[in-house]
Amino acid sequence: MAEILHDICINSSPTLIFKAISTPEGFNNWWTNKCSGVAKINEEFNFYFSEEYNWFAKVSKYSSNEAIEFSMTIASECWEQKSFGFLLTEVSSTKTQVQFYHKNWNNTNKEFRTTSYCWAHILYFLKNYIENGIIVPFENRNNHI
């Protein structure tokens, strides 16, 4: 199985980053169009981007301010049965290392490579949101990828 892996250092505390990667409001500010869900083990999240991309996942790992993982239950064919998550490590009181993964890919096909590229850009939106308070409107996010 292949995994998409990205590391990014964000100038912020794990607490603020965790809020952005574990709450609907946080996701809406850097990734989703509309999101709903509760960050607890086995709870469901709805990651809504459009009618065509109306995805669901269960929280499969959760450790407050340290780690969260989502296992996709309903998604486009290339994302089904895959999981993505974040591991946070405090480097200093103002800096956190974020390790991102998207696992269970059968191969490194075109979808895998495209998804990896898109995640790199999306994680930049997360960093820019946390560090600078910049929220790119959802309808403009694809213009930046």
PDB file of C-alpha atoms in Angstrom:
ATOM      1  CA  MET A   1       0.000   0.000   0.000  1.00  0.00           C
ATOM      2  CA  ALA A   2       1.175   3.508  -0.804  1.00  0.00           C
ATOM      3  CA  GLU A   3       0.844   6.575   1.409  1.00  0.00           C
ATOM      4  CA  ILE A   4       0.826  10.281   0.719  1.00  0.00           C
ATOM      5  CA  LEU A   5       3.028  11.978   3.302  1.00  0.00           C
ATOM      6  CA  HIS A   6       3.560  15.692   3.870  1.00  0.00           C
ATOM      7  CA  ASP A   7       5.282  17.487   6.738  1.00  0.00           C
ATOM      8  CA  ILE A   8       4.676  21.164   7.413  1.00  0.00           C
ATOM      9  CA  CYS A   9       5.781  23.414  10.238  1.00  0.00           C
ATOM     10  CA  ILE A  10       3.150  25.920  11.380  1.00  0.00           C
ATOM     11  CA  ASN A  11       3.910  28.883  13.597  1.00  0.00           C
ATOM     12  CA  SER A  12       1.196  28.220  16.135  1.00  0.00           C
ATOM     13  CA  SER A  13       0.286  26.038  19.086  1.00  0.00           C
ATOM     14  CA  PRO A  14      -1.057  22.502  18.634  1.00  0.00           C
ATOM     15  CA  THR A  15      -4.337  23.664  20.216  1.00  0.00           C
ATOM     16  CA  LEU A  16      -5.125  26.170  17.450  1.00  0.00           C
ATOM     17  CA  ILE A  17      -4.052  23.801  14.698  1.00  0.00           C
ATOM     18  CA  PHE A  18      -6.076  20.948  16.177  1.00  0.00           C
ATOM     19  CA  LYS A  19      -9.188  23.139  16.160  1.00  0.00           C
ATOM     20  CA  ALA A  20      -8.648  23.785  12.430  1.00  0.00           C
ATOM     21  CA  ILE A  21      -8.288  20.058  11.627  1.00  0.00           C
ATOM     22  CA  SER A  22     -10.991  18.649  13.893  1.00  0.00           C
ATOM     23  CA  THR A  23     -13.985  21.007  13.731  1.00  0.00           C
ATOM     24  CA  PRO A  24     -16.417  21.809  10.926  1.00  0.00           C
ATOM     25  CA  GLU A  25     -15.712  25.539  11.317  1.00  0.00           C
ATOM     26  CA  GLY A  26     -11.998  24.900  11.069  1.00  0.00           C
ATOM     27  CA  PHE A  27     -12.285  22.730   7.945  1.00  0.00           C
ATOM     28  CA  ASN A  28     -14.559  25.258   6.247  1.00  0.00           C
ATOM     29  CA  ASN A  29     -11.874  27.921   6.611  1.00  0.00           C
ATOM     30  CA  TRP A  30      -9.244  26.066   4.589  1.00  0.00           C
ATOM     31  CA  TRP A  31     -10.620  22.927   2.889  1.00  0.00           C
ATOM     32  CA  THR A  32     -14.353  22.145   2.674  1.00  0.00           C
ATOM     33  CA  ASN A  33     -17.327  24.095   1.383  1.00  0.00           C
ATOM     34  CA  LYS A  34     -19.584  22.851   4.196  1.00  0.00           C
ATOM     35  CA  CYS A  35     -18.583  20.434   6.895  1.00  0.00           C
ATOM     36  CA  SER A  36     -20.416  18.842   9.796  1.00  0.00           C
ATOM     37  CA  GLY A  37     -19.392  16.367  12.447  1.00  0.00           C
ATOM     38  CA  VAL A  38     -18.103  15.840  15.946  1.00  0.00           C
ATOM     39  CA  ALA A  39     -14.478  14.967  16.680  1.00  0.00           C
ATOM     40  CA  LYS A  40     -14.957  11.757  18.671  1.00  0.00           C
ATOM     41  CA  ILE A  41     -14.030   8.172  17.864  1.00  0.00           C
ATOM     42  CA  ASN A  42     -16.515   6.538  15.442  1.00  0.00           C
ATOM     43  CA  GLU A  43     -18.434   9.788  14.918  1.00  0.00           C
ATOM     44  CA  GLU A  44     -19.271  10.736  11.346  1.00  0.00           C
ATOM     45  CA  PHE A  45     -18.043  13.786   9.459  1.00  0.00           C
ATOM     46  CA  ASN A  46     -19.578  15.106   6.251  1.00  0.00           C
ATOM     47  CA  PHE A  47     -17.011  16.775   3.996  1.00  0.00           C
ATOM     48  CA  TYR A  48     -19.174  18.587   1.450  1.00  0.00           C
ATOM     49  CA  PHE A  49     -17.482  20.221  -1.524  1.00  0.00           C
ATOM     50  CA  SER A  50     -20.325  20.004  -4.078  1.00  0.00           C
ATOM     51  CA  GLU A  51     -23.182  17.644  -4.926  1.00  0.00           C
ATOM     52  CA  GLU A  52     -20.694  15.523  -6.858  1.00  0.00           C
ATOM     53  CA  TYR A  53     -18.213  15.527  -3.969  1.00  0.00           C
ATOM     54  CA  ASN A  54     -20.352  14.990  -0.871  1.00  0.00           C
ATOM     55  CA  TRP A  55     -18.112  12.717   1.193  1.00  0.00           C
ATOM     56  CA  PHE A  56     -18.432  11.021   4.577  1.00  0.00           C
ATOM     57  CA  ALA A  57     -15.854   9.674   7.006  1.00  0.00           C
ATOM     58  CA  LYS A  58     -15.671   8.290  10.531  1.00  0.00           C
ATOM     59  CA  VAL A  59     -13.190   9.510  13.094  1.00  0.00           C
ATOM     60  CA  SER A  60     -10.890   6.504  13.460  1.00  0.00           C
ATOM     61  CA  LYS A  61      -8.192   8.032  15.715  1.00  0.00           C
ATOM     62  CA  TYR A  62      -8.462  10.888  18.153  1.00  0.00           C
ATOM     63  CA  SER A  63      -6.112  12.340  20.725  1.00  0.00           C
ATOM     64  CA  SER A  64      -6.900  15.949  21.592  1.00  0.00           C
ATOM     65  CA  ASN A  65      -4.279  18.404  20.310  1.00  0.00           C
ATOM     66  CA  GLU A  66      -2.085  15.504  19.134  1.00  0.00           C
ATOM     67  CA  ALA A  67      -3.711  13.382  16.416  1.00  0.00           C
ATOM     68  CA  ILE A  68      -6.843  12.834  14.384  1.00  0.00           C
ATOM     69  CA  GLU A  69      -7.623  10.393  11.571  1.00  0.00           C
ATOM     70  CA  PHE A  70     -10.620  10.092   9.277  1.00  0.00           C
ATOM     71  CA  SER A  71     -11.566   6.838   7.517  1.00  0.00           C
ATOM     72  CA  MET A  72     -13.570   7.494   4.389  1.00  0.00           C
ATOM     73  CA  THR A  73     -16.923   5.714   4.177  1.00  0.00           C
ATOM     74  CA  ILE A  74     -18.535   7.458   1.190  1.00  0.00           C
ATOM     75  CA  ALA A  75     -16.381   9.282  -1.348  1.00  0.00           C
ATOM     76  CA  SER A  76     -15.289   9.213  -4.946  1.00  0.00           C
ATOM     77  CA  GLU A  77     -14.009   5.798  -5.962  1.00  0.00           C
ATOM     78  CA  CYS A  78     -10.343   6.761  -5.620  1.00  0.00           C
ATOM     79  CA  TRP A  79     -10.834   7.934  -1.991  1.00  0.00           C
ATOM     80  CA  GLU A  80     -13.085   5.162  -0.666  1.00  0.00           C
ATOM     81  CA  GLN A  81     -11.521   2.812   1.878  1.00  0.00           C
ATOM     82  CA  LYS A  82      -8.712   5.270   2.511  1.00  0.00           C
ATOM     83  CA  SER A  83      -7.790   7.206   5.628  1.00  0.00           C
ATOM     84  CA  PHE A  84      -6.138  10.550   6.159  1.00  0.00           C
ATOM     85  CA  GLY A  85      -4.878  12.127   9.311  1.00  0.00           C
ATOM     86  CA  PHE A  86      -2.700  14.593  11.137  1.00  0.00           C
ATOM     87  CA  LEU A  87      -0.073  14.115  13.836  1.00  0.00           C
ATOM     88  CA  LEU A  88       0.954  17.230  15.768  1.00  0.00           C
ATOM     89  CA  THR A  89       4.226  17.693  17.633  1.00  0.00           C
ATOM     90  CA  GLU A  90       4.931  20.866  19.557  1.00  0.00           C
ATOM     91  CA  VAL A  91       8.391  22.147  18.599  1.00  0.00           C
ATOM     92  CA  SER A  92       8.196  25.255  20.793  1.00  0.00           C
ATOM     93  CA  SER A  93       5.461  27.381  22.345  1.00  0.00           C
ATOM     94  CA  THR A  94       4.982  29.063  18.962  1.00  0.00           C
ATOM     95  CA  LYS A  95       5.785  26.273  16.484  1.00  0.00           C
ATOM     96  CA  THR A  96       4.174  22.913  15.706  1.00  0.00           C
ATOM     97  CA  GLN A  97       5.277  20.177  13.315  1.00  0.00           C
ATOM     98  CA  VAL A  98       2.314  18.743  11.392  1.00  0.00           C
ATOM     99  CA  GLN A  99       2.709  15.310   9.838  1.00  0.00           C
ATOM    100  CA  PHE A 100      -0.047  14.617   7.330  1.00  0.00           C
ATOM    101  CA  TYR A 101      -0.797  11.211   5.809  1.00  0.00           C
ATOM    102  CA  HIS A 102      -3.341   9.784   3.376  1.00  0.00           C
ATOM    103  CA  LYS A 103      -3.001   6.007   3.385  1.00  0.00           C
ATOM    104  CA  ASN A 104      -4.264   2.743   1.864  1.00  0.00           C
ATOM    105  CA  TRP A 105      -3.633   3.613  -1.777  1.00  0.00           C
ATOM    106  CA  ASN A 106      -3.320   0.457  -3.895  1.00  0.00           C
ATOM    107  CA  ASN A 107      -0.793   2.037  -6.224  1.00  0.00           C
ATOM    108  CA  THR A 108       0.840   5.291  -7.205  1.00  0.00           C
ATOM    109  CA  ASN A 109      -1.400   5.922 -10.192  1.00  0.00           C
ATOM    110  CA  LYS A 110      -2.500   9.275 -11.621  1.00  0.00           C
ATOM    111  CA  GLU A 111      -5.139   9.772  -8.886  1.00  0.00           C
ATOM    112  CA  PHE A 112      -2.535   9.182  -6.177  1.00  0.00           C
ATOM    113  CA  ARG A 113      -0.112  11.703  -7.703  1.00  0.00           C
ATOM    114  CA  THR A 114      -2.848  14.304  -8.304  1.00  0.00           C
ATOM    115  CA  THR A 115      -4.165  13.902  -4.748  1.00  0.00           C
ATOM    116  CA  SER A 116      -0.667  14.289  -3.299  1.00  0.00           C
ATOM    117  CA  TYR A 117      -0.139  17.481  -5.297  1.00  0.00           C
ATOM    118  CA  CYS A 118      -3.526  18.866  -4.209  1.00  0.00           C
ATOM    119  CA  TRP A 119      -2.889  18.035  -0.532  1.00  0.00           C
ATOM    120  CA  ALA A 120       0.375  20.004  -0.650  1.00  0.00           C
ATOM    121  CA  HIS A 121      -1.552  23.075  -1.784  1.00  0.00           C
ATOM    122  CA  ILE A 122      -4.433  22.491   0.606  1.00  0.00           C
ATOM    123  CA  LEU A 123      -2.006  22.214   3.520  1.00  0.00           C
ATOM    124  CA  TYR A 124      -0.607  25.593   2.485  1.00  0.00           C
ATOM    125  CA  PHE A 125      -4.178  26.970   2.877  1.00  0.00           C
ATOM    126  CA  LEU A 126      -4.181  25.486   6.404  1.00  0.00           C
ATOM    127  CA  LYS A 127      -0.823  27.102   7.221  1.00  0.00           C
ATOM    128  CA  ASN A 128      -1.868  30.469   5.788  1.00  0.00           C
ATOM    129  CA  TYR A 129      -5.180  30.336   7.665  1.00  0.00           C
ATOM    130  CA  ILE A 130      -3.529  29.522  11.004  1.00  0.00           C
ATOM    131  CA  GLU A 131      -0.553  31.877  10.709  1.00  0.00           C
ATOM    132  CA  ASN A 132      -2.155  34.829   8.909  1.00  0.00           C
ATOM    133  CA  GLY A 133      -5.918  34.440   9.312  1.00  0.00           C
ATOM    134  CA  ILE A 134      -6.319  34.234   5.539  1.00  0.00           C
ATOM    135  CA  ILE A 135      -9.396  32.372   4.355  1.00  0.00           C
ATOM    136  CA  VAL A 136      -9.541  31.849   0.605  1.00  0.00           C
ATOM    137  CA  PRO A 137     -13.241  31.687  -0.331  1.00  0.00           C
ATOM    138  CA  PHE A 138     -14.170  28.114  -1.265  1.00  0.00           C
ATOM    139  CA  GLU A 139     -15.131  29.042  -4.823  1.00  0.00           C
ATOM    140  CA  ASN A 140     -11.620  30.483  -5.349  1.00  0.00           C
ATOM    141  CA  ARG A 141      -9.583  27.642  -3.845  1.00  0.00           C
ATOM    142  CA  ASN A 142      -9.270  25.679  -7.093  1.00  0.00           C
ATOM    143  CA  ASN A 143      -7.831  28.789  -8.739  1.00  0.00           C
ATOM    144  CA  HIS A 144      -4.836  28.434  -6.433  1.00  0.00           C
ATOM    145  CA  ILE A 145      -4.156  24.755  -7.139  1.00  0.00           C
TER     146      ILE A 145
END
